Amino acid sequence: MTSAVWHDRRLGEHKQRRNDHRSPYQRDRARILHSAAFRRLQAKTQVLGVGMNDFYRTRLTHSLEVSQIGTGICAQLKQKYPALNYLLDSMSLIESLCLAHDIGHPPFGHGGEVALNYMMRNDGGFEGNGQTFRILTALEPYTEHFGMNLCRRTLLGILKYPACHAQLYQSHPKPEVVSYRQLKPSQWRPVKGIFDEDKAILEWVLNPLCPEDKALFLATKTLGDNEHKRTLYKSFDCSIMELADDTAYAIHDLEDAIVMGIVTQAMWKKDVEQALINSEDAWIRQEFSTIGDKLFALEHHQRKDAIGTLVNGFVTAIMIDENSHFTEPLLRFNAVLEPPFHKALDILKQFVYTHVIRKPEIQMLEYKGQQIVMELFEAFASDPQRLLPLNTQERWQIAVNEGQNSHRVIADYISGMTDEFAARLHQHLFSAKAGSLIDLQ
């Protein structure tokens, strides 16, 4: 059994609901599933632009697929490691993490994230995972001040980068941005961590850890000369969620690209098949030498069978690694891929990145979204009490009165927008032919 302290919530709850026998993690899953932030994922870009085609995966369908893969990983690990079943006692916990992992991502994918990070460059930055933590713990109005008021273990599991911005930020010389249209994302990569405003909540989550575990969990490394620091460790639950996320990205998002003709079998043979032809693993050597024929077949059922085979291959190749430097079991153990499969997944992810994400047509969508988000931020920051919605104005005014970071309120507002809402709001503000804002409500 894990310690009961991981079931704690920041705001004590004594709800007297008739015959409610759900576990704490089943309650967390319900709160995430029914939240406005989760619903908005249906209109946020995953890889291909929302609205370009109703076949494409959105952030919502991606999150559902991550959840399905995550529970599949748990089922495998329960069979392989019966002695550690006490760490895998709740499928609802893993479902919660997988469903929630992307709810902080702004409109227009990476373009929106870079835009907000640039606009917040002097006010603590912006990053999607940090915003996810913020929505769960403070913004989503399930409670007045504590967000969804989730269990401590759920919040530990969502922490992909468990340190604050101030601890990770590295100041590097950057060329002056004369115009928003000249902003290069590579020069404004966000700090991957928690916003400084949410430090107290992070400390509450980590409070049960002994001093040695906490210090090690918060340890960082420097990635390169022009990079921010990065944390080194994740919790057990987070490691499962991240493997599920990577698998969905590398395989399911690949499926979209194949169907739309963005990638070809010739690209696959050159960049994937040839790279894995001498894999240490016999299954990888055999499957990747022939599976391209099914992936790129005209018959849909053959492609679906190939996608299922790939997902199964990776899910069944996950094992549990132990780090004896930690005493807390939730940190001591991590789910990892067997080395040959880790290499294969990296090759698949790089294939999607090179041929899909970096495709000029996709980058144009990101670039457009980048401009929209920056110009919206500039407009709201110019006169918040005039342009922000009334409830957001109230939050902004409270932040000003209490000496807090009022620009964070603007970032919260914009990051919660869907792609379509942000685009229409931008048109309303900057196009002479735009209709009434009432139509946006």
Coordinates of C-alpha atoms in Angstrom, one line a residue:
M1 CA 0.0 0.0 0.0
T2 CA 1.1 3.5 -0.7
S3 CA 0.8 6.0 2.1
A4 CA -2.7 7.5 2.6
V5 CA -1.2 10.9 2.5
W6 CA -1.2 10.7 -1.3
H7 CA -5.0 10.6 -1.2
D8 CA -5.1 14.0 0.5
R9 CA -6.7 17.1 -1.2
R10 CA -5.6 20.7 -0.5
L11 CA -9.2 21.5 0.4
G12 CA -10.8 19.0 2.7
E13 CA -14.0 17.5 1.4
H14 CA -16.9 16.1 3.4
K15 CA -19.5 15.7 0.7
Q16 CA -22.5 13.7 1.8
R17 CA -23.6 12.3 -1.5
R18 CA -26.0 9.3 -1.5
N19 CA -24.4 6.0 -2.0
D20 CA -21.2 7.4 -3.6
H21 CA -18.7 4.6 -3.3
R22 CA -16.2 5.8 -5.8
S23 CA -12.4 5.7 -5.1
P24 CA -10.5 9.1 -4.8
Y25 CA -9.1 8.5 -8.3
Q26 CA -12.4 7.7 -9.8
R27 CA -13.6 11.1 -8.5
D28 CA -10.5 12.8 -10.0
R29 CA -11.2 11.2 -13.4
A30 CA -14.8 12.4 -13.3
R31 CA -13.7 16.0 -12.5
I32 CA -11.2 16.0 -15.4
L33 CA -13.7 14.4 -17.8
H34 CA -16.4 16.9 -17.0
S35 CA -14.3 20.0 -17.0
A36 CA -14.6 22.9 -19.5
A37 CA -10.8 22.7 -20.1
F38 CA -11.1 19.1 -21.2
R39 CA -14.0 19.8 -23.5
R40 CA -12.1 22.6 -25.2
L41 CA -9.5 20.0 -26.4
Q42 CA -12.0 19.0 -29.1
A43 CA -11.3 22.3 -30.8
K44 CA -7.5 22.5 -30.3
T45 CA -4.8 21.4 -32.8
Q46 CA -3.0 18.2 -32.2
V47 CA -0.7 18.0 -35.3
L48 CA -2.9 18.9 -38.3
G49 CA -5.1 22.0 -38.1
V50 CA -8.5 21.8 -36.5
G51 CA -11.2 22.1 -39.2
M52 CA -8.9 21.1 -42.1
N53 CA -10.6 17.7 -42.1
D54 CA -13.0 16.0 -39.7
F55 CA -10.9 12.9 -39.8
Y56 CA -7.9 14.4 -38.1
R57 CA -7.1 13.8 -34.5
T58 CA -7.6 16.8 -32.1
R59 CA -6.1 17.2 -28.7
L60 CA -9.3 15.5 -27.3
T61 CA -9.1 12.4 -29.4
H62 CA -5.4 12.2 -28.8
S63 CA -5.9 12.4 -25.1
L64 CA -8.5 9.6 -25.3
E65 CA -6.0 7.4 -27.2
V66 CA -3.3 8.2 -24.6
S67 CA -5.7 7.1 -21.9
Q68 CA -6.4 3.8 -23.6
I69 CA -2.7 3.1 -24.2
G70 CA -1.9 4.1 -20.6
T71 CA -4.4 1.5 -19.1
G72 CA -3.0 -1.1 -21.5
I73 CA 0.5 -0.4 -20.1
C74 CA -0.8 -0.8 -16.6
A75 CA -2.4 -4.1 -17.4
Q76 CA 0.9 -5.4 -18.8
L77 CA 2.9 -4.2 -15.8
K78 CA 0.5 -5.8 -13.4
Q79 CA 1.1 -9.2 -15.0
K80 CA 4.9 -8.7 -15.3
Y81 CA 5.4 -7.3 -11.7
P82 CA 2.9 -8.8 -9.3
A83 CA 5.1 -7.6 -6.3
L84 CA 4.5 -4.0 -7.4
N85 CA 0.8 -4.3 -7.9
Y86 CA 0.3 -2.0 -5.0
L87 CA 1.6 0.8 -7.2
L88 CA -0.9 -0.1 -10.0
D89 CA -4.0 -0.4 -7.9
S90 CA -6.0 2.2 -9.8
M91 CA -6.7 2.3 -13.6
S92 CA -8.7 5.5 -12.9
L93 CA -5.5 7.3 -11.7
I94 CA -3.6 6.6 -15.0
E95 CA -6.7 7.5 -17.0
S96 CA -6.9 10.8 -15.1
L97 CA -3.3 11.7 -15.9
C98 CA -3.7 10.7 -19.6
L99 CA -6.9 12.6 -20.0
A100 CA -5.5 15.7 -18.3
H101 CA -2.0 15.8 -19.7
D102 CA -2.7 18.3 -22.5
I103 CA -5.4 20.5 -21.0
G104 CA -2.9 23.4 -20.5
H105 CA -1.9 23.6 -24.1
P106 CA -2.9 26.8 -25.8
P107 CA -4.6 27.3 -29.2
F108 CA -2.5 26.6 -32.3
G109 CA -0.2 24.0 -30.7
H110 CA 3.5 24.9 -30.4
G111 CA 2.9 28.2 -32.3
G112 CA 0.6 29.4 -29.5
E113 CA 2.9 28.2 -26.8
V114 CA 5.9 30.1 -28.2
A115 CA 3.8 33.2 -28.7
L116 CA 2.6 33.2 -25.1
N117 CA 6.1 32.5 -23.8
Y118 CA 7.5 35.4 -25.8
M119 CA 4.7 37.8 -24.6
M120 CA 5.4 36.6 -21.0
R121 CA 9.2 36.7 -21.4
N122 CA 9.5 39.3 -18.5
D123 CA 6.7 37.9 -16.4
G124 CA 7.6 34.3 -15.7
G125 CA 7.2 32.7 -19.2
F126 CA 4.6 30.3 -20.4
E127 CA 4.7 26.5 -21.1
G128 CA 1.8 24.0 -21.7
N129 CA 2.7 21.6 -18.9
G130 CA 3.0 24.3 -16.4
Q131 CA -0.5 25.6 -17.5
T132 CA -1.9 22.1 -17.1
F133 CA -0.8 22.1 -13.5
R134 CA -2.2 25.5 -13.0
I135 CA -5.6 24.6 -14.5
L136 CA -5.9 21.5 -12.3
T137 CA -4.8 23.3 -9.1
A138 CA -6.1 26.8 -9.4
L139 CA -8.2 27.8 -12.5
E140 CA -10.8 25.2 -13.2
P141 CA -13.9 26.4 -11.2
Y142 CA -14.7 23.1 -9.5
T143 CA -13.8 24.9 -6.3
E144 CA -13.5 28.6 -5.6
H145 CA -9.7 28.7 -5.1
F146 CA -8.3 25.2 -5.5
G147 CA -9.2 24.3 -9.1
M148 CA -10.3 20.7 -9.4
N149 CA -8.9 19.9 -5.9
L150 CA -7.4 16.6 -7.1
C151 CA -5.6 14.1 -5.0
R152 CA -1.9 14.7 -4.2
R153 CA -0.8 11.6 -6.1
T154 CA -2.7 12.7 -9.2
L155 CA -1.0 16.0 -9.1
L156 CA 2.4 14.3 -8.5
G157 CA 1.7 12.2 -11.6
I158 CA 1.0 15.2 -13.8
L159 CA 4.3 16.8 -13.0
K160 CA 6.5 16.0 -16.0
Y161 CA 8.9 18.8 -14.9
P162 CA 8.6 19.1 -11.1
A163 CA 10.5 22.4 -10.6
C164 CA 9.7 26.1 -10.8
H165 CA 10.5 28.5 -13.6
A166 CA 13.0 30.5 -11.4
Q167 CA 15.0 27.3 -10.8
L168 CA 15.2 26.3 -14.4
Y169 CA 15.4 29.6 -16.4
Q170 CA 18.7 30.5 -18.0
S171 CA 19.2 33.9 -19.4
H172 CA 20.8 33.9 -22.9
P173 CA 21.4 36.7 -25.3
K174 CA 18.7 36.8 -27.9
P175 CA 18.4 38.9 -31.1
E176 CA 16.0 41.8 -30.8
V177 CA 12.5 41.1 -32.2
V178 CA 11.7 44.1 -34.3
S179 CA 8.4 42.7 -35.4
Y180 CA 6.2 39.8 -34.2
R181 CA 6.4 38.5 -37.7
Q182 CA 10.1 37.9 -37.3
L183 CA 9.9 35.9 -34.1
K184 CA 11.7 32.5 -34.4
P185 CA 10.4 29.8 -32.1
S186 CA 13.9 28.2 -31.8
Q187 CA 15.1 31.4 -30.0
W188 CA 12.2 31.5 -27.5
R189 CA 11.9 27.9 -26.2
P190 CA 9.8 27.9 -23.0
V191 CA 11.1 26.7 -19.6
K192 CA 9.6 23.3 -19.0
G193 CA 8.4 23.6 -15.4
I194 CA 5.9 25.0 -13.0
F195 CA 5.1 28.8 -12.9
D196 CA 6.6 30.6 -10.0
E197 CA 3.0 31.7 -9.0
D198 CA 2.2 28.1 -8.3
K199 CA 5.2 27.3 -6.1
A200 CA 3.2 26.9 -2.9
I201 CA 1.0 24.2 -4.6
L202 CA 4.1 22.4 -5.9
E203 CA 5.5 22.4 -2.3
W204 CA 2.3 21.0 -1.0
V205 CA 2.4 18.1 -3.5
L206 CA 6.0 17.3 -2.6
N207 CA 5.5 17.7 1.2
P208 CA 5.3 14.0 2.1
L209 CA 8.7 13.3 0.6
C210 CA 11.7 13.0 2.9
P211 CA 14.3 15.8 2.4
E212 CA 16.7 13.6 0.5
D213 CA 14.0 12.4 -1.9
K214 CA 12.7 15.9 -2.4
A215 CA 16.2 17.3 -3.2
L216 CA 16.9 14.6 -5.7
F217 CA 13.5 14.9 -7.3
L218 CA 14.1 18.6 -7.8
A219 CA 17.6 18.1 -9.2
T220 CA 18.3 19.6 -12.6
K221 CA 20.7 19.4 -15.5
T222 CA 21.9 21.9 -18.2
L223 CA 21.1 20.6 -21.7
G224 CA 23.2 23.0 -23.7
D225 CA 24.7 26.5 -24.0
N226 CA 21.5 28.1 -25.1
E227 CA 19.0 25.9 -23.3
H228 CA 17.2 26.2 -20.0
K229 CA 17.8 23.6 -17.2
R230 CA 15.6 20.5 -17.1
T231 CA 14.5 18.3 -14.3
L232 CA 15.9 14.7 -14.2
Y233 CA 13.2 12.6 -12.6
K234 CA 9.5 11.8 -12.9
S235 CA 7.1 9.8 -10.7
F236 CA 6.1 6.3 -11.5
D237 CA 2.6 7.3 -12.6
C238 CA 4.0 10.1 -14.8
S239 CA 6.4 7.7 -16.5
I240 CA 3.5 5.5 -17.6
M241 CA 1.5 8.6 -18.8
E242 CA 4.5 9.9 -20.8
L243 CA 5.2 6.5 -22.5
A244 CA 1.5 6.4 -23.5
D245 CA 1.7 9.9 -24.8
D246 CA 4.9 9.2 -26.8
T247 CA 3.4 6.1 -28.3
A248 CA 0.2 7.8 -29.3
Y249 CA 2.2 10.7 -30.9
A250 CA 4.6 8.4 -32.8
I251 CA 2.0 5.9 -34.0
H252 CA -1.5 7.3 -34.1
D253 CA -0.5 10.8 -35.3
L254 CA 1.6 8.9 -38.0
E255 CA -1.7 7.3 -39.1
D256 CA -3.2 10.7 -39.8
A257 CA -0.2 11.6 -41.9
I258 CA -0.4 8.4 -43.9
V259 CA -4.1 8.7 -44.7
M260 CA -3.7 12.3 -45.8
G261 CA -0.8 11.4 -48.1
I262 CA 1.7 13.6 -46.2
V263 CA 4.1 10.8 -45.8
T264 CA 4.9 8.1 -48.4
Q265 CA 6.1 4.5 -48.2
A266 CA 9.4 5.6 -49.8
M267 CA 10.0 8.0 -46.9
W268 CA 9.1 5.2 -44.5
K269 CA 11.6 2.8 -46.1
K270 CA 14.4 5.3 -46.0
D271 CA 13.9 6.8 -42.6
V272 CA 12.4 4.0 -40.5
E273 CA 12.8 0.6 -42.2
Q274 CA 16.4 1.1 -43.0
A275 CA 17.2 2.6 -39.6
L276 CA 15.8 -0.5 -37.8
I277 CA 16.9 -3.2 -40.2
N278 CA 19.7 -4.2 -37.8
S279 CA 17.8 -3.8 -34.5
E280 CA 19.0 -5.9 -31.6
D281 CA 15.4 -7.1 -31.2
A282 CA 14.1 -9.8 -33.5
W283 CA 10.5 -8.6 -33.3
I284 CA 11.5 -5.2 -34.5
R285 CA 13.7 -6.5 -37.3
Q286 CA 10.9 -8.7 -38.6
E287 CA 7.9 -6.4 -38.2
F288 CA 9.5 -3.2 -39.4
S289 CA 10.8 -5.0 -42.5
T290 CA 7.3 -5.8 -43.7
I291 CA 4.8 -3.6 -41.8
G292 CA 5.2 -0.7 -44.2
D293 CA 3.2 -2.7 -46.9
K294 CA 0.2 -2.8 -44.5
L295 CA 0.6 0.8 -43.3
F296 CA 0.5 2.2 -46.8
A297 CA -2.0 -0.3 -48.2
L298 CA -5.1 1.1 -49.9
E299 CA -7.3 -1.2 -47.8
H300 CA -8.1 0.6 -44.5
H301 CA -8.4 -2.6 -42.5
Q302 CA -4.8 -3.5 -43.3
R303 CA -3.5 -0.1 -42.0
K304 CA -5.6 -0.4 -38.9
D305 CA -4.2 -3.9 -38.2
A306 CA -0.6 -2.5 -38.7
I307 CA -1.3 0.4 -36.3
G308 CA -2.6 -2.1 -33.7
T309 CA 0.4 -4.3 -34.1
L310 CA 2.8 -1.4 -33.6
V311 CA 1.0 -0.2 -30.5
N312 CA 0.9 -3.7 -29.1
G313 CA 4.6 -4.1 -29.7
F314 CA 5.5 -1.0 -27.7
V315 CA 3.0 -1.6 -24.9
T316 CA 4.3 -5.1 -24.3
A317 CA 8.0 -4.0 -24.3
I318 CA 7.7 -1.8 -21.2
M319 CA 9.4 -2.8 -18.0
I320 CA 9.9 -1.3 -14.6
D321 CA 13.2 0.3 -13.6
E322 CA 14.4 0.9 -10.1
N323 CA 16.4 3.9 -8.8
S324 CA 17.7 2.9 -5.3
H325 CA 18.6 6.5 -4.5
F326 CA 14.9 7.2 -3.8
T327 CA 13.0 5.8 -0.8
E328 CA 9.5 6.8 -1.8
P329 CA 8.1 4.0 -4.0
L330 CA 6.3 6.4 -6.3
L331 CA 9.7 7.9 -7.2
R332 CA 11.9 4.8 -6.8
F333 CA 10.2 2.9 -9.7
N334 CA 9.7 4.1 -13.3
A335 CA 8.2 2.5 -16.3
V336 CA 10.7 2.4 -19.2
L337 CA 10.9 0.9 -22.7
E338 CA 13.3 -2.0 -23.4
P339 CA 16.3 -0.3 -25.1
P340 CA 15.7 -1.5 -28.7
F341 CA 12.1 -0.3 -28.5
H342 CA 13.1 3.0 -27.0
K343 CA 15.4 3.5 -30.0
A344 CA 12.6 2.5 -32.4
L345 CA 10.1 4.9 -30.7
D346 CA 12.6 7.7 -31.0
I347 CA 13.0 6.9 -34.7
L348 CA 9.2 7.0 -35.2
K349 CA 8.9 10.3 -33.3
Q350 CA 11.6 11.8 -35.4
F351 CA 9.9 10.6 -38.5
V352 CA 6.7 12.3 -37.5
Y353 CA 8.6 15.5 -36.5
T354 CA 10.6 15.7 -39.8
H355 CA 7.9 14.8 -42.3
V356 CA 4.8 16.1 -40.6
I357 CA 5.5 18.7 -37.9
R358 CA 8.2 20.5 -39.9
K359 CA 6.3 20.3 -43.2
P360 CA 6.0 23.9 -44.5
E361 CA 2.2 23.7 -44.8
I362 CA 1.9 22.7 -41.1
Q363 CA 4.5 25.3 -40.0
M364 CA 2.4 28.0 -41.8
L365 CA -0.5 27.1 -39.6
E366 CA 1.7 27.4 -36.5
Y367 CA 3.1 30.7 -37.7
K368 CA -0.4 32.1 -38.3
G369 CA -1.5 31.0 -34.9
Q370 CA 1.6 32.5 -33.4
Q371 CA 0.7 35.9 -34.9
I372 CA -2.9 35.7 -33.7
V373 CA -1.9 34.9 -30.1
M374 CA 0.7 37.6 -29.9
E375 CA -1.6 40.2 -31.3
L376 CA -4.4 39.2 -28.9
F377 CA -2.1 39.4 -26.0
E378 CA -0.8 42.8 -27.0
A379 CA -4.4 44.1 -27.4
F380 CA -5.6 42.8 -24.0
A381 CA -2.4 44.1 -22.2
S382 CA -2.8 47.5 -23.7
D383 CA -6.1 48.1 -21.8
P384 CA -7.3 45.1 -19.8
Q385 CA -10.1 46.9 -18.1
R386 CA -11.6 47.8 -21.5
L387 CA -11.1 44.7 -23.5
L388 CA -11.0 41.7 -21.2
P389 CA -14.3 39.9 -20.4
L390 CA -15.8 41.1 -17.1
N391 CA -14.9 38.0 -15.0
T392 CA -11.3 38.1 -16.3
Q393 CA -11.2 41.8 -15.6
E394 CA -12.0 41.0 -12.0
R395 CA -9.2 38.5 -11.7
W396 CA -6.8 41.0 -13.4
Q397 CA -7.8 43.7 -10.9
I398 CA -7.3 41.4 -7.9
A399 CA -3.8 40.5 -9.2
V400 CA -3.0 44.2 -9.5
N401 CA -4.4 45.1 -6.1
E402 CA -2.5 42.3 -4.4
G403 CA 0.8 43.0 -6.2
Q404 CA 0.6 39.8 -8.2
N405 CA 1.6 39.1 -11.8
S406 CA -1.4 40.5 -13.7
H407 CA 0.0 39.4 -17.1
R408 CA -0.5 35.8 -16.0
V409 CA -4.2 36.4 -15.9
I410 CA -4.1 37.5 -19.6
A411 CA -2.0 34.4 -20.4
D412 CA -4.6 32.2 -18.6
Y413 CA -7.4 33.7 -20.6
I414 CA -5.8 33.3 -24.0
S415 CA -4.4 29.9 -23.4
G416 CA -7.9 28.6 -22.6
M417 CA -9.2 29.6 -26.0
T418 CA -9.9 27.1 -28.8
D419 CA -8.2 27.7 -32.2
E420 CA -11.5 28.8 -33.7
F421 CA -12.4 31.2 -30.9
A422 CA -9.0 32.8 -30.9
A423 CA -9.1 33.3 -34.7
R424 CA -12.6 34.8 -34.7
L425 CA -11.7 37.1 -31.7
H426 CA -8.6 38.3 -33.6
Q427 CA -10.7 38.9 -36.7
H428 CA -13.3 40.9 -34.6
L429 CA -10.5 43.1 -33.1
F430 CA -8.5 43.7 -36.2
S431 CA -10.8 43.2 -39.3
A432 CA -13.0 46.1 -40.3
K433 CA -15.6 43.6 -41.7
A434 CA -15.9 41.4 -38.6
G435 CA -19.4 41.0 -37.1
S436 CA -20.6 41.5 -33.5
L437 CA -18.7 39.9 -30.6
I438 CA -22.0 38.7 -29.3
D439 CA -21.8 36.0 -32.0
L440 CA -18.8 34.6 -30.3
Q441 CA -20.5 33.9 -27.0

